Structures are given as structure tokens and as C-alpha cells.
PDB file of C-alpha atoms in Angstrom:
ATOM      1  CA  MET A  26       3.093 -16.997   4.094  1.00 49.00           C
ATOM      2  CA  PRO A  27       6.490 -18.511   5.003  1.00 52.00           C
ATOM      3  CA  THR A  28       6.723 -22.294   5.035  1.00 59.00           C
ATOM      4  CA  LEU A  29       8.149 -24.377   7.845  1.00 58.00           C
ATOM      5  CA  ARG A  30      11.251 -24.910   5.693  1.00 64.00           C
ATOM      6  CA  GLU A  31      11.705 -21.155   5.292  1.00 63.00           C
ATOM      7  CA  ILE A  32      11.277 -20.600   9.037  1.00 62.00           C
ATOM      8  CA  ALA A  33      13.926 -23.225   9.783  1.00 66.00           C
ATOM      9  CA  LEU A  34      16.368 -21.810   7.221  1.00 66.00           C
ATOM     10  CA  GLN A  35      15.945 -18.266   8.459  1.00 65.00           C
ATOM     11  CA  GLY A  36      16.477 -19.434  12.020  1.00 65.00           C
ATOM     12  CA  LEU A  37      19.656 -21.304  11.086  1.00 66.00           C
ATOM     13  CA  SER A  38      20.950 -18.310   9.164  1.00 61.00           C
ATOM     14  CA  HIS A  39      20.336 -16.046  12.153  1.00 55.00           C
ATOM     15  CA  MET A  40      22.152 -18.463  14.444  1.00 59.00           C
ATOM     16  CA  GLN A  41      25.137 -18.487  12.074  1.00 50.00           C
ATOM     17  CA  GLU A  42      25.184 -14.697  11.949  1.00 44.00           C
ATOM     18  CA  SER A  43      25.085 -14.616  15.751  1.00 44.00           C
ATOM     19  CA  GLY A  44      28.140 -16.876  15.949  1.00 43.00           C
ATOM     20  CA  GLN A  45      26.329 -20.067  16.959  1.00 51.00           C
ATOM     21  CA  LEU A  46      27.827 -22.770  14.774  1.00 48.00           C
ATOM     22  CA  ARG A  47      26.487 -25.876  16.511  1.00 57.00           C
ATOM     23  CA  VAL A  48      22.941 -27.060  17.223  1.00 61.00           C
ATOM     24  CA  ALA A  49      21.855 -30.266  18.926  1.00 59.00           C
ATOM     25  CA  VAL A  50      19.702 -32.390  16.581  1.00 59.00           C
ATOM     26  CA  ASP A  51      19.449 -36.087  15.776  1.00 57.00           C
ATOM     27  CA  GLU A  52      21.009 -37.659  12.672  1.00 57.00           C
ATOM     28  CA  GLU A  53      17.799 -37.679  10.650  1.00 55.00           C
ATOM     29  CA  ALA A  54      17.101 -34.000  11.298  1.00 59.00           C
ATOM     30  CA  ARG A  55      20.753 -33.128  10.656  1.00 60.00           C
ATOM     31  CA  GLY A  56      20.552 -34.652   7.178  1.00 57.00           C
ATOM     32  CA  ILE A  57      17.400 -32.742   6.356  1.00 63.00           C
ATOM     33  CA  LEU A  58      18.766 -29.413   7.602  1.00 63.00           C
ATOM     34  CA  ARG A  59      22.090 -29.932   5.836  1.00 61.00           C
ATOM     35  CA  GLY A  60      20.236 -30.566   2.576  1.00 61.00           C
ATOM     36  CA  TRP A  61      18.126 -27.463   3.022  1.00 61.00           C
ATOM     37  CA  MET A  62      21.162 -25.275   3.727  1.00 58.00           C
ATOM     38  CA  LEU A  63      23.104 -26.675   0.753  1.00 57.00           C
ATOM     39  CA  ALA A  64      20.116 -26.116  -1.525  1.00 59.00           C
ATOM     40  CA  LYS A  65      19.825 -22.554  -0.264  1.00 53.00           C
ATOM     41  CA  LYS A  66      23.515 -21.829  -0.950  1.00 47.00           C
ATOM     42  CA  LYS A  67      23.223 -23.257  -4.474  1.00 47.00           C
ATOM     43  CA  GLY A  68      20.080 -21.230  -5.090  1.00 52.00           C
ATOM     44  CA  THR A  69      17.944 -24.310  -5.678  1.00 44.00           C
ATOM     45  CA  THR A  70      14.614 -25.242  -4.155  1.00 40.00           C
ATOM     46  CA  SER A  71      15.341 -28.903  -3.477  1.00 36.00           C
ATOM     47  CA  PRO A  72      14.568 -29.453   0.212  1.00 40.00           C
ATOM     48  CA  LEU A  73      16.806 -32.531   0.506  1.00 35.00           C
ATOM     49  CA  PRO A  74      19.924 -33.903  -1.180  1.00 37.00           C
ATOM     50  CA  PRO A  75      18.982 -36.102  -4.180  1.00 42.00           C
ATOM     51  CA  GLN A  76      20.128 -39.270  -2.441  1.00 40.00           C
ATOM     52  CA  THR A  77      18.139 -38.586   0.744  1.00 43.00           C
ATOM     53  CA  LYS A  78      14.490 -39.542   1.142  1.00 45.00           C
ATOM     54  CA  PRO A  79      12.342 -37.829   3.770  1.00 45.00           C
ATOM     55  CA  HIS A  80      10.815 -39.868   6.542  1.00 47.00           C
ATOM     56  CA  PRO A  81       7.021 -40.391   5.964  1.00 47.00           C
ATOM     57  CA  ARG A  82       6.272 -38.401   9.085  1.00 43.00           C
ATOM     58  CA  GLN A  83       8.319 -35.471   7.752  1.00 45.00           C
ATOM     59  CA  GLU A  84       6.555 -35.699   4.381  1.00 42.00           C
ATOM     60  CA  ALA A  85       3.221 -35.410   6.191  1.00 42.00           C
ATOM     61  CA  ALA A  86       4.501 -32.479   8.233  1.00 43.00           C
ATOM     62  CA  SER A  87       5.677 -30.605   5.131  1.00 44.00           C
ATOM     63  CA  THR A  88       2.220 -30.841   3.558  1.00 40.00           C
ATOM     64  CA  THR A  89       0.045 -30.222   6.606  1.00 45.00           C
ATOM     65  CA  MET A  90       1.984 -27.700   8.756  1.00 50.00           C
ATOM     66  CA  GLN A  91       1.201 -24.683   6.596  1.00 71.00           C
ATOM     67  CA  SER A  92      -1.194 -22.573   8.666  1.00 93.00           C
ATOM     68  CA  VAL A  93       0.044 -19.979  11.124  1.00 95.00           C
ATOM     69  CA  GLU A  94      -1.677 -21.852  13.954  1.00 95.00           C
ATOM     70  CA  GLU A  95       0.173 -25.059  13.112  1.00 95.00           C
ATOM     71  CA  LYS A  96       3.503 -23.277  12.852  1.00 96.00           C
ATOM     72  CA  LEU A  97       2.974 -21.681  16.243  1.00 97.00           C
ATOM     73  CA  ALA A  98       1.924 -25.006  17.747  1.00 96.00           C
ATOM     74  CA  TYR A  99       5.177 -26.487  16.417  1.00 96.00           C
ATOM     75  CA  LEU A 100       7.188 -23.603  17.886  1.00 97.00           C
ATOM     76  CA  ARG A 101       5.389 -23.924  21.223  1.00 97.00           C
ATOM     77  CA  GLU A 102       6.352 -27.580  21.423  1.00 97.00           C
ATOM     78  CA  ARG A 103       9.953 -26.832  20.479  1.00 96.00           C
ATOM     79  CA  ALA A 104      10.159 -23.975  22.990  1.00 97.00           C
ATOM     80  CA  ALA A 105       9.016 -26.198  25.863  1.00 97.00           C
ATOM     81  CA  HIS A 106      12.126 -28.352  25.381  1.00 96.00           C
ATOM     82  CA  TRP A 107      14.497 -25.675  24.101  1.00 97.00           C
ATOM     83  CA  LYS A 108      17.927 -27.044  24.985  1.00 96.00           C
ATOM     84  CA  ALA A 109      19.794 -23.763  24.579  1.00 97.00           C
ATOM     85  CA  ALA A 110      17.661 -22.185  27.316  1.00 97.00           C
ATOM     86  CA  LYS A 111      17.637 -25.180  29.645  1.00 96.00           C
ATOM     87  CA  ALA A 112      21.411 -25.653  29.339  1.00 97.00           C
ATOM     88  CA  LEU A 113      22.021 -22.262  30.962  1.00 97.00           C
ATOM     89  CA  GLY A 114      20.721 -23.431  34.336  1.00 97.00           C
ATOM     90  CA  THR A 115      19.550 -19.890  35.133  1.00 98.00           C
ATOM     91  CA  LEU A 116      15.953 -20.157  33.914  1.00 98.00           C
ATOM     92  CA  ARG A 117      13.042 -21.909  35.572  1.00 97.00           C
ATOM     93  CA  GLU A 118      11.372 -24.969  34.059  1.00 96.00           C
ATOM     94  CA  THR A 119       7.900 -23.734  33.065  1.00 97.00           C
ATOM     95  CA  MET A 120       7.740 -22.374  29.520  1.00 98.00           C
ATOM     96  CA  VAL A 121       5.377 -19.458  28.855  1.00 98.00           C
ATOM     97  CA  PHE A 122       4.764 -19.094  25.139  1.00 98.00           C
ATOM     98  CA  ALA A 123       2.369 -16.425  23.808  1.00 98.00           C
ATOM     99  CA  THR A 124      -1.255 -15.372  23.614  1.00 97.00           C
ATOM    100  CA  GLY A 125      -3.597 -13.606  21.236  1.00 97.00           C
ATOM    101  CA  ASN A 126      -4.448 -13.557  17.563  1.00 97.00           C
ATOM    102  CA  PRO A 127      -1.984 -15.481  15.337  1.00 96.00           C
ATOM    103  CA  ARG A 128      -3.066 -13.293  12.409  1.00 96.00           C
ATOM    104  CA  ALA A 129      -2.695 -10.039  14.300  1.00 98.00           C
ATOM    105  CA  ARG A 130      -1.506  -6.871  12.618  1.00 98.00           C
ATOM    106  CA  LEU A 131       0.135  -5.775  15.883  1.00 98.00           C
ATOM    107  CA  MET A 132       2.614  -7.839  17.906  1.00 98.00           C
ATOM    108  CA  LEU A 133       3.805  -6.856  21.392  1.00 98.00           C
ATOM    109  CA  VAL A 134       7.035  -8.349  22.732  1.00 98.00           C
ATOM    110  CA  GLY A 135       7.950  -8.100  26.415  1.00 98.00           C
ATOM    111  CA  GLU A 136      10.980  -9.327  28.308  1.00 98.00           C
ATOM    112  CA  ALA A 137      10.212 -12.549  30.245  1.00 98.00           C
ATOM    113  CA  PRO A 138       7.421 -14.142  32.276  1.00 98.00           C
ATOM    114  CA  GLY A 139       7.151 -13.282  35.941  1.00 97.00           C
ATOM    115  CA  TYR A 140       5.495 -15.029  38.881  1.00 97.00           C
ATOM    116  CA  ASP A 141       1.902 -14.578  37.694  1.00 97.00           C
ATOM    117  CA  GLU A 142       2.760 -15.404  34.092  1.00 98.00           C
ATOM    118  CA  GLU A 143       4.546 -18.589  35.112  1.00 98.00           C
ATOM    119  CA  ARG A 144       1.636 -19.600  37.353  1.00 97.00           C
ATOM    120  CA  LEU A 145      -0.993 -19.043  34.635  1.00 97.00           C
ATOM    121  CA  GLN A 146       1.331 -19.841  31.694  1.00 97.00           C
ATOM    122  CA  GLU A 147       0.317 -16.733  29.775  1.00 98.00           C
ATOM    123  CA  PRO A 148       2.243 -13.493  29.130  1.00 98.00           C
ATOM    124  CA  PHE A 149       1.240 -10.240  30.813  1.00 98.00           C
ATOM    125  CA  VAL A 150      -1.399 -11.449  33.272  1.00 97.00           C
ATOM    126  CA  GLY A 151      -0.037  -9.791  36.424  1.00 95.00           C
ATOM    127  CA  LYS A 152      -0.142  -6.118  37.407  1.00 96.00           C
ATOM    128  CA  ALA A 153       1.935  -5.132  34.378  1.00 97.00           C
ATOM    129  CA  GLY A 154      -0.516  -7.062  32.225  1.00 97.00           C
ATOM    130  CA  GLN A 155      -3.425  -5.156  33.730  1.00 97.00           C
ATOM    131  CA  LYS A 156      -1.658  -1.896  32.897  1.00 98.00           C
ATOM    132  CA  LEU A 157      -1.089  -3.166  29.361  1.00 98.00           C
ATOM    133  CA  ASN A 158      -4.795  -3.975  29.052  1.00 98.00           C
ATOM    134  CA  GLN A 159      -5.570  -0.374  29.992  1.00 97.00           C
ATOM    135  CA  ILE A 160      -3.213   0.914  27.314  1.00 98.00           C
ATOM    136  CA  LEU A 161      -4.783  -1.349  24.710  1.00 98.00           C
ATOM    137  CA  GLY A 162      -8.257  -0.252  25.771  1.00 97.00           C
ATOM    138  CA  ALA A 163      -7.273   3.382  25.307  1.00 97.00           C
ATOM    139  CA  MET A 164      -6.149   2.447  21.785  1.00 98.00           C
ATOM    140  CA  GLY A 165      -9.504   0.832  21.089  1.00 97.00           C
ATOM    141  CA  LEU A 166      -7.987  -2.665  21.084  1.00 97.00           C
ATOM    142  CA  ASN A 167      -8.162  -5.782  23.234  1.00 95.00           C
ATOM    143  CA  ARG A 168      -5.881  -8.744  23.837  1.00 95.00           C
ATOM    144  CA  GLU A 169      -7.815 -10.994  21.484  1.00 95.00           C
ATOM    145  CA  GLU A 170      -7.002  -8.734  18.514  1.00 96.00           C
ATOM    146  CA  ILE A 171      -3.229  -8.645  18.931  1.00 98.00           C
ATOM    147  CA  TYR A 172      -0.394 -11.109  19.561  1.00 98.00           C
ATOM    148  CA  ILE A 173       1.574 -10.905  22.814  1.00 98.00           C
ATOM    149  CA  SER A 174       4.832 -12.715  23.500  1.00 98.00           C
ATOM    150  CA  ASN A 175       8.157 -12.389  25.324  1.00 98.00           C
ATOM    151  CA  VAL A 176      11.719 -12.407  24.077  1.00 98.00           C
ATOM    152  CA  CYS A 177      12.588 -14.925  26.822  1.00 98.00           C
ATOM    153  CA  LYS A 178      10.214 -17.862  27.247  1.00 98.00           C
ATOM    154  CA  PHE A 179      11.137 -18.875  30.802  1.00 98.00           C
ATOM    155  CA  ARG A 180      11.022 -16.978  34.090  1.00 98.00           C
ATOM    156  CA  PRO A 181      14.565 -16.026  35.128  1.00 98.00           C
ATOM    157  CA  ALA A 182      15.533 -17.881  38.309  1.00 98.00           C
ATOM    158  CA  MET A 183      16.650 -16.212  41.545  1.00 97.00           C
ATOM    159  CA  GLY A 184      17.373 -19.168  43.824  1.00 92.00           C
ATOM    160  CA  GLU A 185      15.320 -21.618  45.859  1.00 90.00           C
ATOM    161  CA  ASN A 186      13.493 -18.953  47.881  1.00 93.00           C
ATOM    162  CA  GLN A 187      12.553 -16.805  44.899  1.00 96.00           C
ATOM    163  CA  GLY A 188       8.877 -16.606  45.784  1.00 96.00           C
ATOM    164  CA  THR A 189       7.144 -13.870  43.780  1.00 96.00           C
ATOM    165  CA  ALA A 190      10.358 -11.971  43.003  1.00 97.00           C
ATOM    166  CA  ASN A 191      11.237 -11.415  39.356  1.00 97.00           C
ATOM    167  CA  ARG A 192      14.210 -10.143  37.407  1.00 97.00           C
ATOM    168  CA  ALA A 193      14.949  -9.131  33.837  1.00 96.00           C
ATOM    169  CA  PRO A 194      16.602 -11.759  31.623  1.00 98.00           C
ATOM    170  CA  SER A 195      20.343 -11.574  31.046  1.00 97.00           C
ATOM    171  CA  GLU A 196      21.929 -11.161  27.629  1.00 97.00           C
ATOM    172  CA  GLU A 197      22.736 -14.888  27.592  1.00 97.00           C
ATOM    173  CA  GLU A 198      19.137 -15.798  28.445  1.00 98.00           C
ATOM    174  CA  ILE A 199      17.799 -13.494  25.744  1.00 98.00           C
ATOM    175  CA  ALA A 200      20.200 -14.949  23.156  1.00 97.00           C
ATOM    176  CA  ALA A 201      19.264 -18.519  24.085  1.00 97.00           C
ATOM    177  CA  CYS A 202      15.552 -17.901  23.456  1.00 97.00           C
ATOM    178  CA  LEU A 203      15.948 -15.484  20.541  1.00 97.00           C
ATOM    179  CA  PRO A 204      15.477 -18.036  17.695  1.00 97.00           C
ATOM    180  CA  ILE A 205      11.985 -18.840  19.008  1.00 97.00           C
ATOM    181  CA  ILE A 206      10.663 -15.272  19.082  1.00 98.00           C
ATOM    182  CA  LEU A 207      12.216 -14.545  15.673  1.00 98.00           C
ATOM    183  CA  ALA A 208      10.490 -17.623  14.267  1.00 97.00           C
ATOM    184  CA  GLU A 209       7.196 -16.404  15.779  1.00 98.00           C
ATOM    185  CA  ILE A 210       7.632 -13.078  13.996  1.00 98.00           C
ATOM    186  CA  ARG A 211       8.316 -14.811  10.691  1.00 97.00           C
ATOM    187  CA  ALA A 212       5.241 -16.998  11.124  1.00 97.00           C
ATOM    188  CA  ILE A 213       2.870 -14.156  12.039  1.00 97.00           C
ATOM    189  CA  GLN A 214       4.292 -11.391   9.828  1.00 97.00           C
ATOM    190  CA  PRO A 215       2.622  -8.533  11.726  1.00 98.00           C
ATOM    191  CA  LEU A 216       2.455  -5.056  10.243  1.00 98.00           C
ATOM    192  CA  CYS A 217       4.091  -3.618  13.335  1.00 98.00           C
ATOM    193  CA  ILE A 218       5.954  -4.764  16.475  1.00 98.00           C
ATOM    194  CA  VAL A 219       6.180  -2.928  19.796  1.00 98.00           C
ATOM    195  CA  CYS A 220       9.125  -3.735  22.056  1.00 98.00           C
ATOM    196  CA  LEU A 221       7.986  -3.354  25.653  1.00 98.00           C
ATOM    197  CA  GLY A 222      11.144  -2.539  27.576  1.00 97.00           C
ATOM    198  CA  GLY A 223      14.895  -2.662  27.075  1.00 97.00           C
ATOM    199  CA  SER A 224      15.274  -6.455  27.163  1.00 97.00           C
ATOM    200  CA  SER A 225      12.893  -6.840  24.249  1.00 98.00           C
ATOM    201  CA  ALA A 226      14.699  -4.163  22.244  1.00 98.00           C
ATOM    202  CA  LYS A 227      18.042  -5.751  23.060  1.00 97.00           C
ATOM    203  CA  GLY A 228      16.853  -9.045  21.602  1.00 97.00           C
ATOM    204  CA  LEU A 229      14.954  -7.894  18.521  1.00 98.00           C
ATOM    205  CA  LEU A 230      17.139  -4.920  17.590  1.00 97.00           C
ATOM    206  CA  GLY A 231      20.476  -6.070  18.983  1.00 96.00           C
ATOM    207  CA  SER A 232      20.811  -2.700  20.692  1.00 95.00           C
ATOM    208  CA  THR A 233      22.152  -1.943  24.156  1.00 93.00           C
ATOM    209  CA  ALA A 234      20.802   1.617  24.043  1.00 97.00           C
ATOM    210  CA  SER A 235      18.296   2.675  26.668  1.00 97.00           C
ATOM    211  CA  VAL A 236      14.580   2.762  25.998  1.00 98.00           C
ATOM    212  CA  SER A 237      14.626   6.545  26.300  1.00 97.00           C
ATOM    213  CA  ASN A 238      17.180   6.713  23.475  1.00 97.00           C
ATOM    214  CA  LEU A 239      15.407   4.152  21.269  1.00 98.00           C
ATOM    215  CA  ARG A 240      11.843   5.394  21.622  1.00 97.00           C
ATOM    216  CA  GLY A 241      10.543   8.128  19.342  1.00 96.00           C
ATOM    217  CA  ASN A 242      11.812   6.474  16.158  1.00 97.00           C
ATOM    218  CA  TRP A 243      10.983   3.540  13.939  1.00 98.00           C
ATOM    219  CA  HIS A 244      13.371   0.592  13.862  1.00 98.00           C
ATOM    220  CA  GLU A 245      13.260  -2.710  12.006  1.00 97.00           C
ATOM    221  CA  CYS A 246      13.370  -6.417  12.783  1.00 98.00           C
ATOM    222  CA  GLN A 247      13.339  -8.880   9.888  1.00 96.00           C
ATOM    223  CA  GLY A 248      11.857  -6.214   7.634  1.00 96.00           C
ATOM    224  CA  ILE A 249       9.014  -5.343  10.030  1.00 98.00           C
ATOM    225  CA  PRO A 250       8.682  -1.833  11.560  1.00 98.00           C
ATOM    226  CA  VAL A 251       9.414  -1.777  15.297  1.00 98.00           C
ATOM    227  CA  ARG A 252       8.561   0.828  17.910  1.00 98.00           C
ATOM    228  CA  VAL A 253      10.225   0.774  21.335  1.00 98.00           C
ATOM    229  CA  THR A 254       8.475   1.973  24.471  1.00 98.00           C
ATOM    230  CA  TYR A 255       8.669   1.520  28.220  1.00 98.00           C
ATOM    231  CA  HIS A 256       7.517  -1.732  29.794  1.00 98.00           C
ATOM    232  CA  PRO A 257       4.131  -1.419  31.541  1.00 97.00           C
ATOM    233  CA  SER A 258       5.873  -2.170  34.842  1.00 96.00           C
ATOM    234  CA  TYR A 259       7.724   1.134  34.397  1.00 97.00           C
ATOM    235  CA  LEU A 260       4.387   2.940  34.621  1.00 96.00           C
ATOM    236  CA  LEU A 261       3.620   1.072  37.847  1.00 96.00           C
ATOM    237  CA  ARG A 262       6.802   2.513  39.340  1.00 95.00           C
ATOM    238  CA  ASN A 263       6.542   5.931  37.707  1.00 95.00           C
ATOM    239  CA  GLU A 264       3.011   7.309  37.604  1.00 92.00           C
ATOM    240  CA  SER A 265       3.977  10.785  36.429  1.00 96.00           C
ATOM    241  CA  MET A 266       2.036  12.382  33.593  1.00 96.00           C
ATOM    242  CA  ALA A 267       5.296  12.697  31.630  1.00 96.00           C
ATOM    243  CA  ALA A 268       5.902   8.932  31.752  1.00 97.00           C
ATOM    244  CA  LYS A 269       2.318   8.144  30.772  1.00 97.00           C
ATOM    245  CA  ARG A 270       2.453  10.650  27.911  1.00 98.00           C
ATOM    246  CA  ALA A 271       5.736   9.178  26.626  1.00 98.00           C
ATOM    247  CA  VAL A 272       4.220   5.712  26.335  1.00 98.00           C
ATOM    248  CA  TRP A 273       1.042   7.108  24.842  1.00 98.00           C
ATOM    249  CA  GLU A 274       2.932   9.054  22.176  1.00 98.00           C
ATOM    250  CA  ASP A 275       4.622   5.808  21.146  1.00 98.00           C
ATOM    251  CA  MET A 276       1.242   4.122  20.886  1.00 98.00           C
ATOM    252  CA  LEU A 277      -0.195   7.006  18.871  1.00 98.00           C
ATOM    253  CA  HIS A 278       2.530   6.438  16.274  1.00 98.00           C
ATOM    254  CA  VAL A 279       1.647   2.744  16.241  1.00 98.00           C
ATOM    255  CA  MET A 280      -2.034   3.565  15.755  1.00 98.00           C
ATOM    256  CA  GLU A 281      -1.164   5.883  12.874  1.00 98.00           C
ATOM    257  CA  HIS A 282       0.992   3.194  11.270  1.00 98.00           C
ATOM    258  CA  LEU A 283      -1.867   0.697  11.537  1.00 98.00           C
ATOM    259  CA  GLN A 284      -4.323   3.331  10.297  1.00 98.00           C
ATOM    260  CA  LEU A 285      -6.482   3.012  13.377  1.00 98.00           C
ATOM    261  CA  PRO A 286      -8.957   5.822  14.068  1.00 97.00           C
ATOM    262  CA  ILE A 287      -7.641   8.437  16.500  1.00 98.00           C
ATOM    263  CA  SER A 288      -9.960  10.971  18.094  1.00 98.00           C
ATOM    264  CA  ASN A 289      -8.949  14.430  19.292  1.00 97.00           C
ATOM    265  CA  LYS A 290      -9.601  13.210  22.818  1.00 97.00           C
ATOM    266  CA  GLN A 291      -7.131  10.357  22.353  1.00 98.00           C
ATOM    267  CA  ARG A 292      -4.492  12.726  21.010  1.00 97.00           C
ATOM    268  CA  ARG A 293      -4.785  14.860  24.135  1.00 97.00           C
ATOM    269  CA  TYR A 294      -4.418  12.000  26.660  1.00 97.00           C
ATOM    270  CA  PHE A 295      -1.945  12.825  29.468  1.00 96.00           C
ATOM    271  CA  LEU A 296      -1.118  16.303  28.181  1.00 95.00           C
ATOM    272  CA  PRO A 297      -0.784  19.086  30.779  1.00 88.00           C
ATOM    273  CA  ARG A 298      -3.998  20.995  31.245  1.00 80.00           C
TER     274      ARG A 298
END
């Protein structure tokens, strides 16, 4: 299980690889992070420079924040005040984190919270969430068994009179929130991830290809197998048997990867009669 130090180092490394060379932290945190990065480059395990002593509160955190639940609680708190996202000025204020089992074998990642998700502060609780629940039920799963999150943690804004209208997050909004979802993945270490929609795939895979071009194959994010499929909202707009079968075929591959039981009836769902 990765430690908090490992999560932080991996996040910093990803930010460097993405071209982000500055991060807003206080002096105390800067010293700690600098020591960690220097130790990593030298191949040592010393978490701090020899001349630097950790603050008592940080010592306590390093010894107690080891469980997945505690790591996610830490990330939730950080996400609520995530400066990179708030600095854009294009996202709304309420942060919507994640839901489900922190020790799940399967992790689903959508694009961003919408009106219902922002109101209830939980991902996938609107009409798209109801469709997702139906898909999970057909797989023999429920929300409590898996982990559900979004690549963007805030509802994208559309002006003062936005009402119930929603939009997909921009590339800048995805990039701003990306370190959080990547840290979630490292904390949970699921056996499999499903990207629900193009925005999710764009964030986790760094791909601008369409969902139709990405689906049907296995991809990888931080060493974890990833399957891409259409967002449940797509099925609300397109109720054709072909669309339903496409999503279901993706889920059948996920079930096989997780070694879930699959009946002949399940294999025939949404096939032409």
C-alpha cells in the first residue's frame, strides 16, 4: 500500500512531467517536499534533509495516515481547497469528491459533477447515475462494492443563470484537477478502471481520441488496466440497441478481467433477436 510520502512524490513527478514547475505551498511544506524530492533523486529513503526536523504534527501524520480511508480523507480535504482549480475561475465552488468502497477492485471515473451531483455532493446521482446503477446491476454489482469518482471535482460553470444546465470540463479544468484523481488511484490501487466518457479518458490516458476509437481495447494508467466506454448520459440520448450493446461489451470485458461470473443470458444482452 503506497504511503502518503509516495503519493505526494508521485503527484509531484506527474506535475513536473506535465510541465507544471510551480506549486503554491507554505515554507514548512516546501522544505519537506524539497527534501523528499532530493532523497528520491539520490535514491535514498530519507524523507527530509538531515538538518531539517519534521513538525510534531507532521510526525504524527506520517505514522497515523496509513489506511486508504485516511489517505482519501486527506485528499478530500485538499481537493475542497484545490488552488489550481479555483484559480481558473471557470468552476463552481462546491467540491464533489467520490463515493463507494475505498478497497474496491473496480474504479469508475466520470467527467465532472452536474446539477444533481453538486446539490447532493456525490458523483452520479442524477439521471446518468440511475443509468449507471442499472448497468452495475446487470453486472451483478452495486455502488457500495465499487469506487466512483470524477476526473474534475467541481461542476463547470456556465454563468449566473446556469440553473440545471451542465457542460463537460475543458482541458484546462481537467488538468487542474488531475493530480487529485491520480492520487486517488494510487491510494486505492484498483484492479481495473473504467473511463466513462471522453473527458475521463482525456485526463487519465492523455488522449484526445474519441470514445469510439478508444473503446474495445485495454489501456493503462499508472500501471492499472483501463477500459474506455461511453458515459451513461450517452445512453440517455441514444437508446439504440447498438449503443447499449457497445457499452455492455465493454463491461463484459471488465467482468472477465475481474473474474466475475458471467451467465449466457448476460452475454446475450442487447444482441439482435
